[in-house]
């Protein structure tokens, strides 16, 4: 089994040393991501593409490997290919008929050849030879050079012919690890989640900074979406999840700041603390999900005043996007389900928030603020590695873990629907309910008389969800076969 990875075009146009470094980083990242699936997976590189190979006996890994590849930054597209040795154009024609005759049956087709190396023929001659052989040795509807129903893609490299079975679009961007880091201010909603994704897509190592305004349910929800984003798009590199306790800061704003200025002041306080976090972890930029005109604090005037709270670069990748487009991208990335059920806590509510903040007025309001409270919030921050996000959670040891379910146990597969579709859980003696973890706590399909076994790939998310359900009176265990 072989996949050929085509590099993101912006990598190809780099100078030779930079291009070599980027390809080396991408190979290293792929090894980190794919090796846990099977140590025998081979990742080989060249100047213009990377190969991922594994034995046919591991065919069950194909869908999982492809899923990992298409979400790894630095990849333009992925080709699933077969490799054939050839000597002459007749050999190429014979292989084309063998591999594609059934595919073009009753359909119009054309042949496209990409060739590199020295051969006694050019790409057009190879297309004509293979196309003619297919036309006369298949039940196709004929050749059609413009908008055919099937495009037969062949690649010739030196003495090897690659027949392409499928093409899958990649993520694009640069390989993770070759750009500097950033700190994303994440709330778990549509905007901040998509903004974080866009930074990862560009190959920027993205740490998560969450300002807890008073809700444990919100914190758990944000941890879940952050872990999902990291695991899906940047698991080749360890990142951090930083929780800032902001309840006292909010209380200070509520008692010391005029209600019309509260929203802008709150955002400025967040940027001040985020700047300290970024300095601590050597990340030269901050990221927010702000978008012009979406809420009162996001007018151009207000954003300019908010930015003056820090000298740090504040990036807003969604700045001109429409809400519908943000939600569509959220759905595409898999974060829509999180945002739709994310608990929210409104820190400050104003009946007449300013849309045209004046810096001198904001600074006058902030002069009443006790900045020791802000400093204490930073001092009390909690820093966790994203891959161990739930291991520090209290009482996880109290949750029983079983390898074999009893006949009466109901197993709940809490994985994300995309994971479940690729690798479904099948049990012959037990009822399996697919309930994604972000919907589990609000599900009305659970019965307190039943015993439930929660299942996910690594067991960590299952333990966290099991703890919360057990506190509600359900009989819950974790299933780790």
GROMACS .gro file of C-alpha atoms in nm:
model
  481
    1UNK     CA    1   0.000   0.000   0.000
    2UNK     CA    2   0.143   0.336  -0.096
    3UNK     CA    3   0.044   0.700  -0.068
    4UNK     CA    4   0.230   0.975  -0.249
    5UNK     CA    5   0.218   1.310  -0.073
    6UNK     CA    6   0.241   1.623  -0.283
    7UNK     CA    7   0.385   1.924  -0.105
    8UNK     CA    8   0.204   2.251  -0.044
    9UNK     CA    9   0.299   2.479  -0.341
   10UNK     CA   10   0.449   2.749  -0.116
   11UNK     CA   11   0.704   2.490   0.002
   12UNK     CA   12   0.811   2.412  -0.353
   13UNK     CA   13   0.894   2.775  -0.438
   14UNK     CA   14   1.125   2.819  -0.138
   15UNK     CA   15   1.503   2.828  -0.176
   16UNK     CA   16   1.683   2.493  -0.177
   17UNK     CA   17   1.797   2.501   0.190
   18UNK     CA   18   1.454   2.616   0.315
   19UNK     CA   19   1.269   2.362   0.102
   20UNK     CA   20   1.497   2.084   0.227
   21UNK     CA   21   1.435   2.189   0.587
   22UNK     CA   22   1.057   2.202   0.541
   23UNK     CA   23   1.045   1.858   0.378
   24UNK     CA   24   1.260   1.716   0.657
   25UNK     CA   25   1.024   1.863   0.918
   26UNK     CA   26   0.718   1.721   0.742
   27UNK     CA   27   0.874   1.373   0.733
   28UNK     CA   28   0.958   1.399   1.103
   29UNK     CA   29   0.602   1.505   1.183
   30UNK     CA   30   0.452   1.220   0.982
   31UNK     CA   31   0.670   0.970   1.163
   32UNK     CA   32   0.546   1.098   1.499
   33UNK     CA   33   0.185   1.080   1.385
   34UNK     CA   34   0.191   0.746   1.200
   35UNK     CA   35   0.441   0.536   1.396
   36UNK     CA   36   0.197   0.470   1.683
   37UNK     CA   37  -0.038   0.308   1.430
   38UNK     CA   38   0.229   0.060   1.318
   39UNK     CA   39   0.607   0.074   1.342
   40UNK     CA   40   0.643  -0.084   0.997
   41UNK     CA   41   0.501   0.222   0.818
   42UNK     CA   42   0.777   0.365   0.597
   43UNK     CA   43   0.809   0.737   0.527
   44UNK     CA   44   1.051   0.817   0.247
   45UNK     CA   45   1.121   1.157   0.098
   46UNK     CA   46   1.243   1.311  -0.220
   47UNK     CA   47   1.270   1.658  -0.368
   48UNK     CA   48   0.910   1.694  -0.483
   49UNK     CA   49   0.705   1.434  -0.296
   50UNK     CA   50   0.699   1.205   0.008
   51UNK     CA   51   0.600   0.839   0.007
   52UNK     CA   52   0.411   0.662   0.285
   53UNK     CA   53   0.428   0.284   0.247
   54UNK     CA   54   0.300  -0.010   0.448
   55UNK     CA   55   0.245  -0.380   0.387
   56UNK     CA   56  -0.077  -0.504   0.227
   57UNK     CA   57  -0.144  -0.712   0.539
   58UNK     CA   58  -0.207  -0.382   0.721
   59UNK     CA   59  -0.478  -0.282   0.474
   60UNK     CA   60  -0.712  -0.212   0.767
   61UNK     CA   61  -0.497   0.095   0.843
   62UNK     CA   62  -0.562   0.257   0.504
   63UNK     CA   63  -0.856   0.477   0.608
   64UNK     CA   64  -0.689   0.578   0.935
   65UNK     CA   65  -0.360   0.668   0.767
   66UNK     CA   66  -0.541   0.870   0.500
   67UNK     CA   67  -0.739   1.055   0.768
   68UNK     CA   68  -0.415   1.147   0.948
   69UNK     CA   69  -0.247   1.261   0.626
   70UNK     CA   70  -0.528   1.488   0.509
   71UNK     CA   71  -0.522   1.676   0.842
   72UNK     CA   72  -0.146   1.726   0.861
   73UNK     CA   73  -0.020   2.077   0.773
   74UNK     CA   74   0.221   2.096   0.478
   75UNK     CA   75   0.040   1.856   0.245
   76UNK     CA   76  -0.131   1.979  -0.073
   77UNK     CA   77  -0.290   1.649  -0.174
   78UNK     CA   78  -0.250   1.273  -0.129
   79UNK     CA   79  -0.246   1.014  -0.407
   80UNK     CA   80  -0.319   0.649  -0.342
   81UNK     CA   81  -0.104   0.467  -0.597
   82UNK     CA   82   0.016   0.133  -0.725
   83UNK     CA   83   0.374   0.097  -0.850
   84UNK     CA   84   0.459  -0.088  -1.171
   85UNK     CA   85   0.788  -0.153  -1.351
   86UNK     CA   86   0.788  -0.092  -1.729
   87UNK     CA   87   1.026  -0.079  -2.022
   88UNK     CA   88   0.824   0.037  -2.324
   89UNK     CA   89   0.516   0.236  -2.417
   90UNK     CA   90   0.343  -0.094  -2.488
   91UNK     CA   91   0.401  -0.194  -2.124
   92UNK     CA   92   0.239   0.132  -2.010
   93UNK     CA   93  -0.061   0.073  -2.237
   94UNK     CA   94  -0.104  -0.282  -2.106
   95UNK     CA   95  -0.092  -0.166  -1.744
   96UNK     CA   96  -0.343   0.112  -1.817
   97UNK     CA   97  -0.591  -0.136  -1.963
   98UNK     CA   98  -0.547  -0.378  -1.673
   99UNK     CA   99  -0.596  -0.111  -1.406
  100UNK     CA  100  -0.861   0.115  -1.563
  101UNK     CA  101  -1.075  -0.082  -1.812
  102UNK     CA  102  -1.345  -0.148  -1.554
  103UNK     CA  103  -1.335   0.211  -1.426
  104UNK     CA  104  -1.407   0.365  -1.770
  105UNK     CA  105  -1.683   0.120  -1.863
  106UNK     CA  106  -1.978   0.311  -2.016
  107UNK     CA  107  -1.805   0.643  -1.937
  108UNK     CA  108  -1.612   0.903  -2.130
  109UNK     CA  109  -1.248   0.937  -2.028
  110UNK     CA  110  -0.915   1.100  -2.096
  111UNK     CA  111  -0.560   1.008  -1.993
  112UNK     CA  112  -0.326   1.254  -1.822
  113UNK     CA  113   0.043   1.168  -1.775
  114UNK     CA  114   0.305   1.341  -1.560
  115UNK     CA  115   0.658   1.230  -1.646
  116UNK     CA  116   1.005   1.288  -1.505
  117UNK     CA  117   1.329   1.121  -1.606
  118UNK     CA  118   1.479   1.024  -1.942
  119UNK     CA  119   1.259   0.827  -2.180
  120UNK     CA  120   1.241   0.780  -2.560
  121UNK     CA  121   0.890   0.931  -2.552
  122UNK     CA  122   0.719   1.239  -2.409
  123UNK     CA  123   0.409   1.277  -2.192
  124UNK     CA  124   0.173   1.337  -2.486
  125UNK     CA  125   0.290   1.020  -2.661
  126UNK     CA  126   0.232   0.823  -2.340
  127UNK     CA  127  -0.120   0.968  -2.311
  128UNK     CA  128  -0.199   0.878  -2.671
  129UNK     CA  129  -0.068   0.525  -2.636
  130UNK     CA  130  -0.250   0.452  -2.308
  131UNK     CA  131  -0.568   0.627  -2.423
  132UNK     CA  132  -0.578   0.437  -2.752
  133UNK     CA  133  -0.528   0.104  -2.575
  134UNK     CA  134  -0.809   0.181  -2.328
  135UNK     CA  135  -1.042   0.293  -2.607
  136UNK     CA  136  -0.998  -0.031  -2.802
  137UNK     CA  137  -0.977  -0.272  -2.509
  138UNK     CA  138  -1.260  -0.153  -2.286
  139UNK     CA  139  -1.632  -0.084  -2.303
  140UNK     CA  140  -1.589   0.291  -2.253
  141UNK     CA  141  -1.818   0.559  -2.398
  142UNK     CA  142  -1.522   0.711  -2.578
  143UNK     CA  143  -1.244   0.965  -2.531
  144UNK     CA  144  -1.340   1.318  -2.422
  145UNK     CA  145  -1.055   1.560  -2.359
  146UNK     CA  146  -1.269   1.830  -2.197
  147UNK     CA  147  -1.477   1.748  -1.890
  148UNK     CA  148  -1.462   1.367  -1.919
  149UNK     CA  149  -1.647   1.152  -1.667
  150UNK     CA  150  -1.320   0.979  -1.570
  151UNK     CA  151  -0.967   1.118  -1.577
  152UNK     CA  152  -0.707   0.841  -1.582
  153UNK     CA  153  -0.399   0.975  -1.402
  154UNK     CA  154  -0.057   0.819  -1.460
  155UNK     CA  155   0.280   0.927  -1.323
  156UNK     CA  156   0.610   0.814  -1.472
  157UNK     CA  157   0.927   0.856  -1.270
  158UNK     CA  158   1.238   0.703  -1.424
  159UNK     CA  159   1.162   0.331  -1.472
  160UNK     CA  160   0.850   0.329  -1.249
  161UNK     CA  161   0.488   0.382  -1.350
  162UNK     CA  162   0.242   0.490  -1.083
  163UNK     CA  163  -0.127   0.428  -1.142
  164UNK     CA  164  -0.338   0.660  -0.930
  165UNK     CA  165  -0.643   0.511  -0.764
  166UNK     CA  166  -0.764   0.819  -0.577
  167UNK     CA  167  -0.672   1.175  -0.493
  168UNK     CA  168  -0.752   1.337  -0.157
  169UNK     CA  169  -0.716   1.705  -0.082
  170UNK     CA  170  -0.474   1.791   0.198
  171UNK     CA  171  -0.472   2.071   0.453
  172UNK     CA  172  -0.210   2.293   0.289
  173UNK     CA  173   0.005   2.526   0.497
  174UNK     CA  174   0.355   2.469   0.629
  175UNK     CA  175   0.477   2.174   0.838
  176UNK     CA  176   0.421   2.220   1.211
  177UNK     CA  177   0.747   2.312   1.382
  178UNK     CA  178   0.894   2.541   1.116
  179UNK     CA  179   0.695   2.848   1.218
  180UNK     CA  180   0.701   3.030   1.550
  181UNK     CA  181   0.440   2.967   1.820
  182UNK     CA  182   0.131   3.165   1.916
  183UNK     CA  183  -0.111   3.181   2.208
  184UNK     CA  184  -0.479   3.154   2.112
  185UNK     CA  185  -0.741   3.305   2.342
  186UNK     CA  186  -1.001   3.029   2.322
  187UNK     CA  187  -1.355   3.030   2.457
  188UNK     CA  188  -1.474   2.714   2.280
  189UNK     CA  189  -1.727   2.890   2.058
  190UNK     CA  190  -1.733   2.898   1.679
  191UNK     CA  191  -1.499   3.194   1.637
  192UNK     CA  192  -1.207   3.115   1.866
  193UNK     CA  193  -1.206   2.747   1.764
  194UNK     CA  194  -1.192   2.830   1.392
  195UNK     CA  195  -0.927   3.097   1.452
  196UNK     CA  196  -0.712   2.840   1.634
  197UNK     CA  197  -0.760   2.591   1.349
  198UNK     CA  198  -0.650   2.846   1.089
  199UNK     CA  199  -0.325   2.908   1.278
  200UNK     CA  200  -0.256   2.533   1.298
  201UNK     CA  201  -0.338   2.495   0.929
  202UNK     CA  202  -0.063   2.743   0.853
  203UNK     CA  203   0.178   2.527   1.053
  204UNK     CA  204   0.193   2.751   1.361
  205UNK     CA  205   0.225   2.575   1.694
  206UNK     CA  206  -0.080   2.700   1.882
  207UNK     CA  207  -0.104   2.707   2.263
  208UNK     CA  208  -0.448   2.756   2.419
  209UNK     CA  209  -0.524   3.023   2.678
  210UNK     CA  210  -0.864   3.000   2.848
  211UNK     CA  211  -1.000   3.276   3.072
  212UNK     CA  212  -1.229   3.109   3.322
  213UNK     CA  213  -1.504   3.356   3.405
  214UNK     CA  214  -1.665   3.130   3.664
  215UNK     CA  215  -1.798   2.809   3.512
  216UNK     CA  216  -1.646   2.460   3.555
  217UNK     CA  217  -1.873   2.325   3.279
  218UNK     CA  218  -1.732   2.588   3.044
  219UNK     CA  219  -1.375   2.495   3.134
  220UNK     CA  220  -1.437   2.125   3.068
  221UNK     CA  221  -1.601   2.207   2.735
  222UNK     CA  222  -1.311   2.427   2.623
  223UNK     CA  223  -1.060   2.159   2.722
  224UNK     CA  224  -1.248   1.910   2.508
  225UNK     CA  225  -1.251   2.124   2.193
  226UNK     CA  226  -0.887   2.226   2.245
  227UNK     CA  227  -0.779   1.864   2.282
  228UNK     CA  228  -0.978   1.772   1.971
  229UNK     CA  229  -0.814   2.048   1.763
  230UNK     CA  230  -0.467   1.951   1.882
  231UNK     CA  231  -0.515   1.578   1.829
  232UNK     CA  232  -0.658   1.622   1.480
  233UNK     CA  233  -0.439   1.899   1.337
  234UNK     CA  234  -0.116   1.933   1.537
  235UNK     CA  235  -0.048   1.618   1.740
  236UNK     CA  236   0.309   1.604   1.606
  237UNK     CA  237   0.397   1.872   1.863
  238UNK     CA  238   0.316   1.912   2.229
  239UNK     CA  239   0.125   2.229   2.315
  240UNK     CA  240  -0.002   2.383   2.637
  241UNK     CA  241  -0.344   2.458   2.781
  242UNK     CA  242  -0.332   2.754   3.019
  243UNK     CA  243  -0.628   2.832   3.243
  244UNK     CA  244  -0.651   3.183   3.387
  245UNK     CA  245  -0.895   3.225   3.681
  246UNK     CA  246  -1.069   3.549   3.586
  247UNK     CA  247  -1.368   3.564   3.823
  248UNK     CA  248  -1.204   3.825   4.051
  249UNK     CA  249  -1.101   4.035   3.752
  250UNK     CA  250  -1.462   4.035   3.631
  251UNK     CA  251  -1.584   4.133   3.979
  252UNK     CA  252  -1.335   4.420   3.984
  253UNK     CA  253  -1.460   4.541   3.645
  254UNK     CA  254  -1.822   4.517   3.756
  255UNK     CA  255  -1.759   4.732   4.062
  256UNK     CA  256  -1.501   4.981   3.932
  257UNK     CA  257  -1.578   5.039   3.561
  258UNK     CA  258  -1.868   5.223   3.401
  259UNK     CA  259  -2.107   4.973   3.240
  260UNK     CA  260  -2.070   5.120   2.890
  261UNK     CA  261  -1.693   5.059   2.893
  262UNK     CA  262  -1.689   4.712   3.053
  263UNK     CA  263  -1.662   4.503   2.735
  264UNK     CA  264  -1.359   4.691   2.602
  265UNK     CA  265  -1.188   4.694   2.943
  266UNK     CA  266  -1.241   4.318   2.984
  267UNK     CA  267  -1.078   4.248   2.645
  268UNK     CA  268  -0.784   4.476   2.735
  269UNK     CA  269  -0.734   4.290   3.063
  270UNK     CA  270  -0.734   3.959   2.879
  271UNK     CA  271  -0.470   4.081   2.633
  272UNK     CA  272  -0.248   4.202   2.918
  273UNK     CA  273  -0.250   3.859   3.082
  274UNK     CA  274  -0.219   3.676   2.748
  275UNK     CA  275   0.091   3.883   2.676
  276UNK     CA  276   0.251   3.758   2.999
  277UNK     CA  277   0.161   3.400   2.903
  278UNK     CA  278   0.310   3.445   2.556
  279UNK     CA  279   0.632   3.590   2.699
  280UNK     CA  280   0.660   3.299   2.942
  281UNK     CA  281   0.641   3.042   2.662
  282UNK     CA  282   0.831   3.238   2.395
  283UNK     CA  283   0.533   3.283   2.164
  284UNK     CA  284   0.562   3.615   1.972
  285UNK     CA  285   0.193   3.647   1.878
  286UNK     CA  286  -0.158   3.634   2.022
  287UNK     CA  287  -0.467   3.507   1.838
  288UNK     CA  288  -0.833   3.595   1.888
  289UNK     CA  289  -1.154   3.502   1.707
  290UNK     CA  290  -1.269   3.862   1.676
  291UNK     CA  291  -1.446   3.974   1.359
  292UNK     CA  292  -1.531   4.329   1.255
  293UNK     CA  293  -1.881   4.435   1.359
  294UNK     CA  294  -1.990   4.102   1.507
  295UNK     CA  295  -2.048   4.244   1.857
  296UNK     CA  296  -2.018   4.590   2.010
  297UNK     CA  297  -1.657   4.546   2.125
  298UNK     CA  298  -1.548   4.452   1.771
  299UNK     CA  299  -1.589   4.781   1.586
  300UNK     CA  300  -1.268   4.903   1.425
  301UNK     CA  301  -1.246   5.184   1.680
  302UNK     CA  302  -1.289   4.949   1.976
  303UNK     CA  303  -1.043   4.694   1.838
  304UNK     CA  304  -0.784   4.970   1.796
  305UNK     CA  305  -0.833   5.074   2.161
  306UNK     CA  306  -0.817   4.711   2.277
  307UNK     CA  307  -0.489   4.660   2.086
  308UNK     CA  308  -0.326   4.949   2.269
  309UNK     CA  309  -0.331   4.743   2.590
  310UNK     CA  310  -0.030   4.548   2.465
  311UNK     CA  311   0.265   4.591   2.230
  312UNK     CA  312   0.230   4.227   2.125
  313UNK     CA  313   0.116   4.127   1.776
  314UNK     CA  314  -0.254   4.035   1.796
  315UNK     CA  315  -0.370   3.827   1.500
  316UNK     CA  316  -0.736   3.799   1.400
  317UNK     CA  317  -0.765   3.545   1.116
  318UNK     CA  318  -1.146   3.584   1.102
  319UNK     CA  319  -1.143   3.963   1.088
  320UNK     CA  320  -1.353   4.000   0.767
  321UNK     CA  321  -1.537   3.667   0.760
  322UNK     CA  322  -1.917   3.641   0.769
  323UNK     CA  323  -2.068   3.443   1.056
  324UNK     CA  324  -2.221   3.190   0.815
  325UNK     CA  325  -1.877   3.124   0.666
  326UNK     CA  326  -1.725   3.083   1.013
  327UNK     CA  327  -1.994   2.830   1.108
  328UNK     CA  328  -1.943   2.646   0.777
  329UNK     CA  329  -1.570   2.622   0.844
  330UNK     CA  330  -1.645   2.510   1.199
  331UNK     CA  331  -1.856   2.229   1.056
  332UNK     CA  332  -1.579   2.134   0.815
  333UNK     CA  333  -1.319   2.114   1.092
  334UNK     CA  334  -1.543   1.918   1.328
  335UNK     CA  335  -1.572   2.188   1.596
  336UNK     CA  336  -1.932   2.287   1.519
  337UNK     CA  337  -2.070   2.016   1.749
  338UNK     CA  338  -1.865   2.151   2.038
  339UNK     CA  339  -1.966   2.511   1.983
  340UNK     CA  340  -2.335   2.426   1.953
  341UNK     CA  341  -2.348   2.277   2.305
  342UNK     CA  342  -2.075   2.486   2.469
  343UNK     CA  343  -2.183   2.625   2.807
  344UNK     CA  344  -2.140   3.001   2.818
  345UNK     CA  345  -2.072   3.241   3.100
  346UNK     CA  346  -2.118   3.611   3.035
  347UNK     CA  347  -1.859   3.802   3.235
  348UNK     CA  348  -1.996   4.149   3.182
  349UNK     CA  349  -2.329   4.257   3.039
  350UNK     CA  350  -2.399   4.617   2.944
  351UNK     CA  351  -2.729   4.766   2.836
  352UNK     CA  352  -2.555   5.037   2.631
  353UNK     CA  353  -2.203   4.920   2.541
  354UNK     CA  354  -1.982   5.171   2.364
  355UNK     CA  355  -1.911   5.112   1.998
  356UNK     CA  356  -1.673   5.405   1.972
  357UNK     CA  357  -1.441   5.381   2.272
  358UNK     CA  358  -1.208   5.671   2.351
  359UNK     CA  359  -0.867   5.573   2.481
  360UNK     CA  360  -0.856   5.848   2.741
  361UNK     CA  361  -1.197   5.741   2.879
  362UNK     CA  362  -1.095   5.376   2.892
  363UNK     CA  363  -0.771   5.465   3.070
  364UNK     CA  364  -0.964   5.681   3.315
  365UNK     CA  365  -1.192   5.387   3.396
  366UNK     CA  366  -0.893   5.155   3.432
  367UNK     CA  367  -0.730   5.395   3.679
  368UNK     CA  368  -0.994   5.281   3.930
  369UNK     CA  369  -0.902   4.915   3.870
  370UNK     CA  370  -0.684   4.730   4.123
  371UNK     CA  371  -0.417   4.577   3.897
  372UNK     CA  372  -0.300   4.352   4.181
  373UNK     CA  373  -0.611   4.148   4.104
  374UNK     CA  374  -0.495   4.106   3.745
  375UNK     CA  375  -0.146   4.011   3.857
  376UNK     CA  376  -0.292   3.753   4.096
  377UNK     CA  377  -0.495   3.600   3.813
  378UNK     CA  378  -0.173   3.545   3.619
  379UNK     CA  379   0.004   3.409   3.928
  380UNK     CA  380  -0.278   3.159   3.985
  381UNK     CA  381  -0.270   3.031   3.624
  382UNK     CA  382  -0.278   2.656   3.566
  383UNK     CA  383  -0.052   2.518   3.291
  384UNK     CA  384  -0.115   2.169   3.152
  385UNK     CA  385   0.029   1.971   2.861
  386UNK     CA  386  -0.252   1.917   2.614
  387UNK     CA  387  -0.178   1.543   2.581
  388UNK     CA  388  -0.221   1.499   2.956
  389UNK     CA  389  -0.512   1.738   2.990
  390UNK     CA  390  -0.742   1.514   3.191
  391UNK     CA  391  -0.487   1.317   3.387
  392UNK     CA  392  -0.470   1.580   3.660
  393UNK     CA  393  -0.848   1.580   3.701
  394UNK     CA  394  -0.961   1.477   4.048
  395UNK     CA  395  -1.123   1.142   4.128
  396UNK     CA  396  -1.037   0.969   3.797
  397UNK     CA  397  -0.894   0.678   3.999
  398UNK     CA  398  -1.242   0.617   4.140
  399UNK     CA  399  -1.376   0.516   3.797
  400UNK     CA  400  -1.362   0.140   3.734
  401UNK     CA  401  -1.197   0.027   3.411
  402UNK     CA  402  -1.307  -0.304   3.256
  403UNK     CA  403  -1.163  -0.503   2.965
  404UNK     CA  404  -1.460  -0.733   2.908
  405UNK     CA  405  -1.821  -0.611   2.940
  406UNK     CA  406  -2.087  -0.812   3.117
  407UNK     CA  407  -2.375  -0.934   2.902
  408UNK     CA  408  -2.613  -0.672   3.043
  409UNK     CA  409  -2.374  -0.376   3.006
  410UNK     CA  410  -2.456  -0.108   2.751
  411UNK     CA  411  -2.146   0.030   2.577
  412UNK     CA  412  -2.150   0.397   2.475
  413UNK     CA  413  -1.905   0.493   2.203
  414UNK     CA  414  -1.831   0.858   2.287
  415UNK     CA  415  -1.585   0.927   2.004
  416UNK     CA  416  -1.633   1.208   1.754
  417UNK     CA  417  -1.860   1.099   1.464
  418UNK     CA  418  -1.570   1.129   1.216
  419UNK     CA  419  -1.358   0.886   1.421
  420UNK     CA  420  -1.650   0.648   1.460
  421UNK     CA  421  -1.714   0.641   1.084
  422UNK     CA  422  -1.354   0.542   1.011
  423UNK     CA  423  -1.320   0.279   1.283
  424UNK     CA  424  -1.661   0.166   1.417
  425UNK     CA  425  -1.684  -0.032   1.739
  426UNK     CA  426  -1.855  -0.368   1.682
  427UNK     CA  427  -1.954  -0.597   1.970
  428UNK     CA  428  -2.156  -0.915   1.926
  429UNK     CA  429  -2.302  -0.950   2.278
  430UNK     CA  430  -2.360  -0.591   2.385
  431UNK     CA  431  -2.573  -0.301   2.273
  432UNK     CA  432  -2.351  -0.016   2.146
  433UNK     CA  433  -2.487   0.340   2.156
  434UNK     CA  434  -2.302   0.607   1.953
  435UNK     CA  435  -2.330   0.925   2.163
  436UNK     CA  436  -2.048   1.179   2.103
  437UNK     CA  437  -1.888   1.303   2.425
  438UNK     CA  438  -1.999   1.661   2.361
  439UNK     CA  439  -2.363   1.546   2.367
  440UNK     CA  440  -2.337   1.285   2.641
  441UNK     CA  441  -2.407   1.506   2.943
  442UNK     CA  442  -2.723   1.647   2.785
  443UNK     CA  443  -2.849   1.317   2.646
  444UNK     CA  444  -3.200   1.210   2.756
  445UNK     CA  445  -3.148   0.849   2.640
  446UNK     CA  446  -2.979   0.730   2.960
  447UNK     CA  447  -3.141   0.520   3.231
  448UNK     CA  448  -3.010   0.517   3.589
  449UNK     CA  449  -3.102   0.148   3.619
  450UNK     CA  450  -2.860   0.047   3.341
  451UNK     CA  451  -2.482   0.000   3.371
  452UNK     CA  452  -2.296   0.198   3.105
  453UNK     CA  453  -1.943   0.141   2.975
  454UNK     CA  454  -1.790   0.444   2.805
  455UNK     CA  455  -1.548   0.383   2.520
  456UNK     CA  456  -1.296   0.605   2.341
  457UNK     CA  457  -0.961   0.531   2.178
  458UNK     CA  458  -0.735   0.628   2.470
  459UNK     CA  459  -0.972   0.608   2.765
  460UNK     CA  460  -0.893   0.955   2.899
  461UNK     CA  461  -1.205   1.127   2.768
  462UNK     CA  462  -1.412   0.828   2.881
  463UNK     CA  463  -1.287   0.866   3.237
  464UNK     CA  464  -1.366   1.236   3.245
  465UNK     CA  465  -1.719   1.180   3.113
  466UNK     CA  466  -1.773   0.882   3.343
  467UNK     CA  467  -1.686   1.094   3.644
  468UNK     CA  468  -1.940   1.360   3.552
  469UNK     CA  469  -2.215   1.102   3.486
  470UNK     CA  470  -2.142   0.919   3.812
  471UNK     CA  471  -2.189   1.246   4.002
  472UNK     CA  472  -2.537   1.264   3.845
  473UNK     CA  473  -2.623   0.919   3.982
  474UNK     CA  474  -2.557   0.698   3.680
  475UNK     CA  475  -2.380   0.361   3.703
  476UNK     CA  476  -2.079   0.416   3.479
  477UNK     CA  477  -1.751   0.240   3.405
  478UNK     CA  478  -1.482   0.281   3.138
  479UNK     CA  479  -1.441   0.017   2.866
  480UNK     CA  480  -1.080  -0.037   2.754
  481UNK     CA  481  -1.053  -0.366   2.560
   0.00000   0.00000   0.00000
